[in-house]
mmCIF file of C-alpha atoms in Angstrom:
data_model
loop_
_atom_site.group_PDB
_atom_site.id
_atom_site.type_symbol
_atom_site.label_atom_id
_atom_site.label_comp_id
_atom_site.label_asym_id
_atom_site.label_seq_id
_atom_site.Cartn_x
_atom_site.Cartn_y
_atom_site.Cartn_z
ATOM 1 C CA UNK A 1 -21.375 2.126 -8.595
ATOM 2 C CA UNK A 2 -19.196 4.898 -9.988
ATOM 3 C CA UNK A 3 -22.115 7.258 -9.581
ATOM 4 C CA UNK A 4 -22.554 6.139 -5.973
ATOM 5 C CA UNK A 5 -18.893 6.716 -5.208
ATOM 6 C CA UNK A 6 -19.054 10.036 -7.014
ATOM 7 C CA UNK A 7 -21.915 11.188 -4.809
ATOM 8 C CA UNK A 8 -19.723 10.570 -1.775
ATOM 9 C CA UNK A 9 -16.635 12.305 -3.149
ATOM 10 C CA UNK A 10 -17.690 15.680 -1.840
ATOM 11 C CA UNK A 11 -18.442 14.371 1.645
ATOM 12 C CA UNK A 12 -16.155 13.113 4.404
ATOM 13 C CA UNK A 13 -17.593 9.610 4.074
ATOM 14 C CA UNK A 14 -15.561 8.671 1.010
ATOM 15 C CA UNK A 15 -12.371 9.442 2.888
ATOM 16 C CA UNK A 16 -13.580 7.470 5.899
ATOM 17 C CA UNK A 17 -14.368 4.488 3.657
ATOM 18 C CA UNK A 18 -10.961 4.658 1.983
ATOM 19 C CA UNK A 19 -9.128 5.035 5.300
ATOM 20 C CA UNK A 20 -11.000 2.146 6.955
ATOM 21 C CA UNK A 21 -10.386 -0.169 4.003
ATOM 22 C CA UNK A 22 -6.660 0.597 3.889
ATOM 23 C CA UNK A 23 -6.257 0.337 7.661
ATOM 24 C CA UNK A 24 -7.897 -3.075 7.738
ATOM 25 C CA UNK A 25 -6.297 -4.653 4.687
ATOM 26 C CA UNK A 26 -2.990 -5.040 6.506
ATOM 27 C CA UNK A 27 -4.837 -7.723 8.512
ATOM 28 C CA UNK A 28 -7.283 -8.798 5.780
ATOM 29 C CA UNK A 29 -5.256 -8.477 2.556
ATOM 30 C CA UNK A 30 -8.199 -9.515 0.379
ATOM 31 C CA UNK A 31 -9.938 -6.168 0.940
ATOM 32 C CA UNK A 32 -10.000 -4.225 -2.361
ATOM 33 C CA UNK A 33 -8.623 -1.012 -0.897
ATOM 34 C CA UNK A 34 -6.626 -0.203 -4.021
ATOM 35 C CA UNK A 35 -9.668 -0.575 -6.252
ATOM 36 C CA UNK A 36 -11.674 1.637 -3.898
ATOM 37 C CA UNK A 37 -9.000 4.341 -4.115
ATOM 38 C CA UNK A 38 -9.062 4.086 -7.913
ATOM 39 C CA UNK A 39 -12.861 4.388 -8.004
ATOM 40 C CA UNK A 40 -12.809 7.387 -5.681
ATOM 41 C CA UNK A 41 -10.151 9.102 -7.804
ATOM 42 C CA UNK A 42 -12.110 8.310 -10.974
ATOM 43 C CA UNK A 43 -15.278 9.773 -9.489
ATOM 44 C CA UNK A 44 -13.395 12.862 -8.298
ATOM 45 C CA UNK A 45 -11.953 13.335 -11.779
ATOM 46 C CA UNK A 46 -15.437 13.087 -13.265
ATOM 47 C CA UNK A 47 -16.668 15.732 -10.853
ATOM 48 C CA UNK A 48 -13.957 18.154 -11.932
ATOM 49 C CA UNK A 49 -14.588 17.627 -15.620
ATOM 50 C CA UNK A 50 -11.616 15.412 -16.446
ATOM 51 C CA UNK A 51 -13.733 13.226 -18.657
ATOM 52 C CA UNK A 52 -14.777 16.188 -20.814
ATOM 53 C CA UNK A 53 -11.326 17.696 -21.140
ATOM 54 C CA UNK A 54 -12.001 20.686 -18.897
ATOM 55 C CA UNK A 55 -9.370 22.027 -16.543
ATOM 56 C CA UNK A 56 -9.799 20.490 -13.048
ATOM 57 C CA UNK A 57 -11.094 22.893 -10.429
ATOM 58 C CA UNK A 58 -11.061 20.709 -7.330
ATOM 59 C CA UNK A 59 -7.529 19.310 -7.329
ATOM 60 C CA UNK A 60 -7.394 19.597 -3.511
ATOM 61 C CA UNK A 61 -9.893 16.731 -3.406
ATOM 62 C CA UNK A 62 -7.389 14.560 -5.239
ATOM 63 C CA UNK A 63 -4.631 15.702 -2.918
ATOM 64 C CA UNK A 64 -6.788 15.016 0.115
ATOM 65 C CA UNK A 65 -7.561 11.528 -1.183
ATOM 66 C CA UNK A 66 -3.834 10.864 -1.633
ATOM 67 C CA UNK A 67 -3.074 12.177 1.854
ATOM 68 C CA UNK A 68 -5.885 10.088 3.343
ATOM 69 C CA UNK A 69 -4.678 6.908 1.633
ATOM 70 C CA UNK A 70 -1.063 7.547 2.614
ATOM 71 C CA UNK A 71 -1.900 8.257 6.251
ATOM 72 C CA UNK A 72 -4.135 5.202 6.564
ATOM 73 C CA UNK A 73 -1.453 3.017 4.998
ATOM 74 C CA UNK A 74 1.221 4.176 7.444
ATOM 75 C CA UNK A 75 -1.105 3.880 10.446
ATOM 76 C CA UNK A 76 -2.063 0.340 9.445
ATOM 77 C CA UNK A 77 1.600 -0.588 9.108
ATOM 78 C CA UNK A 78 2.343 0.846 12.548
ATOM 79 C CA UNK A 79 -0.523 -1.038 14.185
ATOM 80 C CA UNK A 80 0.702 -4.341 12.708
ATOM 81 C CA UNK A 81 4.282 -3.450 13.613
ATOM 82 C CA UNK A 82 3.439 -2.715 17.253
ATOM 83 C CA UNK A 83 1.252 -5.795 17.628
ATOM 84 C CA UNK A 84 4.062 -7.973 16.275
ATOM 85 C CA UNK A 85 6.568 -6.187 18.521
ATOM 86 C CA UNK A 86 4.479 -7.179 21.532
ATOM 87 C CA UNK A 87 3.723 -10.644 20.212
ATOM 88 C CA UNK A 88 6.430 -12.297 22.261
ATOM 89 C CA UNK A 89 7.765 -15.858 21.950
ATOM 90 C CA UNK A 90 4.482 -17.246 20.646
ATOM 91 C CA UNK A 91 4.552 -15.013 17.584
ATOM 92 C CA UNK A 92 8.264 -15.713 17.107
ATOM 93 C CA UNK A 93 7.516 -19.436 16.963
ATOM 94 C CA UNK A 94 4.709 -18.849 14.485
ATOM 95 C CA UNK A 95 7.034 -16.847 12.245
ATOM 96 C CA UNK A 96 9.707 -19.529 12.500
ATOM 97 C CA UNK A 97 7.240 -22.186 11.311
ATOM 98 C CA UNK A 98 6.405 -20.167 8.183
ATOM 99 C CA UNK A 99 9.062 -20.352 5.471
ATOM 100 C CA UNK A 100 7.602 -17.308 3.743
ATOM 101 C CA UNK A 101 7.634 -15.174 6.869
ATOM 102 C CA UNK A 102 11.088 -16.370 7.883
ATOM 103 C CA UNK A 103 12.486 -15.516 4.466
ATOM 104 C CA UNK A 104 10.797 -12.121 4.514
ATOM 105 C CA UNK A 105 12.181 -11.433 7.983
ATOM 106 C CA UNK A 106 15.711 -12.264 6.842
ATOM 107 C CA UNK A 107 15.480 -10.106 3.722
ATOM 108 C CA UNK A 108 13.894 -7.214 5.573
ATOM 109 C CA UNK A 109 16.542 -7.365 8.269
ATOM 110 C CA UNK A 110 19.307 -7.221 5.674
ATOM 111 C CA UNK A 111 17.662 -4.307 3.865
ATOM 112 C CA UNK A 112 17.113 -2.240 6.990
ATOM 113 C CA UNK A 113 20.544 -3.043 8.405
ATOM 114 C CA UNK A 114 22.128 -1.639 5.266
ATOM 115 C CA UNK A 115 20.153 1.575 5.556
ATOM 116 C CA UNK A 116 17.852 0.818 2.648
ATOM 117 C CA UNK A 117 14.207 -0.057 2.453
ATOM 118 C CA UNK A 118 13.404 -0.849 -1.187
ATOM 119 C CA UNK A 119 11.870 -4.089 0.053
ATOM 120 C CA UNK A 120 9.390 -2.160 2.209
ATOM 121 C CA UNK A 121 8.301 -0.073 -0.778
ATOM 122 C CA UNK A 122 8.029 -3.086 -3.093
ATOM 123 C CA UNK A 123 6.062 -5.030 -0.508
ATOM 124 C CA UNK A 124 3.405 -2.302 -0.395
ATOM 125 C CA UNK A 125 2.388 -3.255 -3.933
ATOM 126 C CA UNK A 126 2.667 -7.043 -3.594
ATOM 127 C CA UNK A 127 -0.380 -9.029 -2.444
ATOM 128 C CA UNK A 128 -0.083 -9.487 1.338
ATOM 129 C CA UNK A 129 3.442 -8.084 1.154
ATOM 130 C CA UNK A 130 2.569 -5.147 3.351
ATOM 131 C CA UNK A 131 1.295 -7.479 6.049
ATOM 132 C CA UNK A 132 4.375 -9.709 5.917
ATOM 133 C CA UNK A 133 6.837 -6.817 6.088
ATOM 134 C CA UNK A 134 5.050 -4.938 8.882
ATOM 135 C CA UNK A 135 4.659 -8.045 11.022
ATOM 136 C CA UNK A 136 8.188 -9.285 10.495
ATOM 137 C CA UNK A 137 9.654 -5.846 11.194
ATOM 138 C CA UNK A 138 7.811 -5.744 14.500
ATOM 139 C CA UNK A 139 8.598 -9.340 15.413
ATOM 140 C CA UNK A 140 12.289 -8.741 14.708
ATOM 141 C CA UNK A 141 12.056 -5.554 16.806
ATOM 142 C CA UNK A 142 13.562 -3.363 14.136
ATOM 143 C CA UNK A 143 14.031 0.192 15.298
ATOM 144 C CA UNK A 144 11.118 2.497 14.408
ATOM 145 C CA UNK A 145 13.510 4.973 12.787
ATOM 146 C CA UNK A 146 14.640 2.205 10.430
ATOM 147 C CA UNK A 147 11.126 1.130 9.498
ATOM 148 C CA UNK A 148 8.725 4.080 9.771
ATOM 149 C CA UNK A 149 10.325 6.369 7.138
ATOM 150 C CA UNK A 150 10.273 3.562 4.589
ATOM 151 C CA UNK A 151 6.694 2.720 5.518
ATOM 152 C CA UNK A 152 5.763 6.354 4.901
ATOM 153 C CA UNK A 153 7.525 6.348 1.528
ATOM 154 C CA UNK A 154 5.830 3.076 0.601
ATOM 155 C CA UNK A 155 2.415 4.419 1.570
ATOM 156 C CA UNK A 156 2.927 7.652 -0.360
ATOM 157 C CA UNK A 157 4.183 5.826 -3.446
ATOM 158 C CA UNK A 158 1.290 3.362 -3.434
ATOM 159 C CA UNK A 159 -1.335 6.029 -2.768
ATOM 160 C CA UNK A 160 0.015 8.362 -5.450
ATOM 161 C CA UNK A 161 0.127 5.561 -8.000
ATOM 162 C CA UNK A 162 -3.402 4.362 -7.191
ATOM 163 C CA UNK A 163 -4.918 7.858 -7.256
ATOM 164 C CA UNK A 164 -3.083 8.691 -10.491
ATOM 165 C CA UNK A 165 -4.468 5.552 -12.145
ATOM 166 C CA UNK A 166 -8.040 6.550 -11.369
ATOM 167 C CA UNK A 167 -7.627 10.237 -12.090
ATOM 168 C CA UNK A 168 -5.711 10.047 -15.362
ATOM 169 C CA UNK A 169 -7.656 6.982 -16.449
ATOM 170 C CA UNK A 170 -10.849 9.044 -16.228
ATOM 171 C CA UNK A 171 -9.145 11.913 -18.033
ATOM 172 C CA UNK A 172 -8.060 9.716 -20.945
ATOM 173 C CA UNK A 173 -10.777 7.042 -21.143
ATOM 174 C CA UNK A 174 -13.789 8.633 -19.441
ATOM 175 C CA UNK A 175 -15.624 7.542 -16.315
ATOM 176 C CA UNK A 176 -16.662 4.054 -17.361
ATOM 177 C CA UNK A 177 -16.227 0.556 -16.054
ATOM 178 C CA UNK A 178 -13.551 0.099 -18.713
ATOM 179 C CA UNK A 179 -11.514 2.834 -17.029
ATOM 180 C CA UNK A 180 -11.859 1.172 -13.643
ATOM 181 C CA UNK A 181 -10.944 -2.214 -15.092
ATOM 182 C CA UNK A 182 -7.878 -0.953 -16.932
ATOM 183 C CA UNK A 183 -6.707 1.004 -13.870
ATOM 184 C CA UNK A 184 -7.212 -2.016 -11.605
ATOM 185 C CA UNK A 185 -5.235 -4.193 -14.022
ATOM 186 C CA UNK A 186 -2.402 -1.658 -13.924
ATOM 187 C CA UNK A 187 -2.443 -1.816 -10.121
ATOM 188 C CA UNK A 188 -2.397 -5.623 -10.153
ATOM 189 C CA UNK A 189 0.417 -5.572 -12.718
ATOM 190 C CA UNK A 190 2.472 -3.426 -10.360
ATOM 191 C CA UNK A 191 1.754 -5.957 -7.617
ATOM 192 C CA UNK A 192 2.871 -8.847 -9.818
ATOM 193 C CA UNK A 193 6.074 -7.018 -10.716
ATOM 194 C CA UNK A 194 6.759 -6.252 -7.050
ATOM 195 C CA UNK A 195 6.213 -9.899 -6.136
ATOM 196 C CA UNK A 196 8.636 -10.987 -8.849
ATOM 197 C CA UNK A 197 11.407 -8.675 -7.654
ATOM 198 C CA UNK A 198 10.820 -9.602 -4.008
ATOM 199 C CA UNK A 199 11.220 -13.294 -4.810
ATOM 200 C CA UNK A 200 14.466 -12.900 -6.701
ATOM 201 C CA UNK A 201 17.235 -14.738 -4.814
ATOM 202 C CA UNK A 202 19.573 -11.763 -5.039
ATOM 203 C CA UNK A 203 17.111 -9.413 -3.302
ATOM 204 C CA UNK A 204 18.506 -10.402 0.075
ATOM 205 C CA UNK A 205 22.063 -9.904 -1.150
ATOM 206 C CA UNK A 206 21.793 -6.673 -3.124
ATOM 207 C CA UNK A 207 22.097 -3.258 -1.567
ATOM 208 C CA UNK A 208 18.505 -1.921 -1.704
ATOM 209 C CA UNK A 209 19.389 1.705 -1.038
#
């Protein structure tokens, strides 16, 4: 599969695949968008000779992949945010019935009200956290200027981390399934750590700025 992804790295299709996966996983969190980004970065690194120790010659491809992943992440957040904003009383009742969503809404509101958005950035790494934060921000009708900048930072942080895992993993370990597995585990570990910090009782009380 790495070879198949590598054959697409030089064409627009790999970026379209990455963007579509990231856009949709805000609604279907089980999509492996992070793993796809890692595989694309690994294949791009192989194409520029990272696995053989040569100096990369097509770094713009890596930068373009990062930009694509960041943009798709922010756009997906905004779509979920706007849909929740327009959801009306029915969505509000659905959020109220969910303890997880209600708690997330309270914590997010506190974070944004204090001018900080560490919760938004952490949530981008946690499983389904992106979906919860984007929907609750919209349902609570948080101002775009309070949410969008943090969404952009979260998307950039996540995309940079995911691309770096694939790229440097290929540079250090070679373009093998072991590289993909180790990189994916590092991504999941970041998600587990983010989930842990989000669930800490003091998260809603601490100043996240």
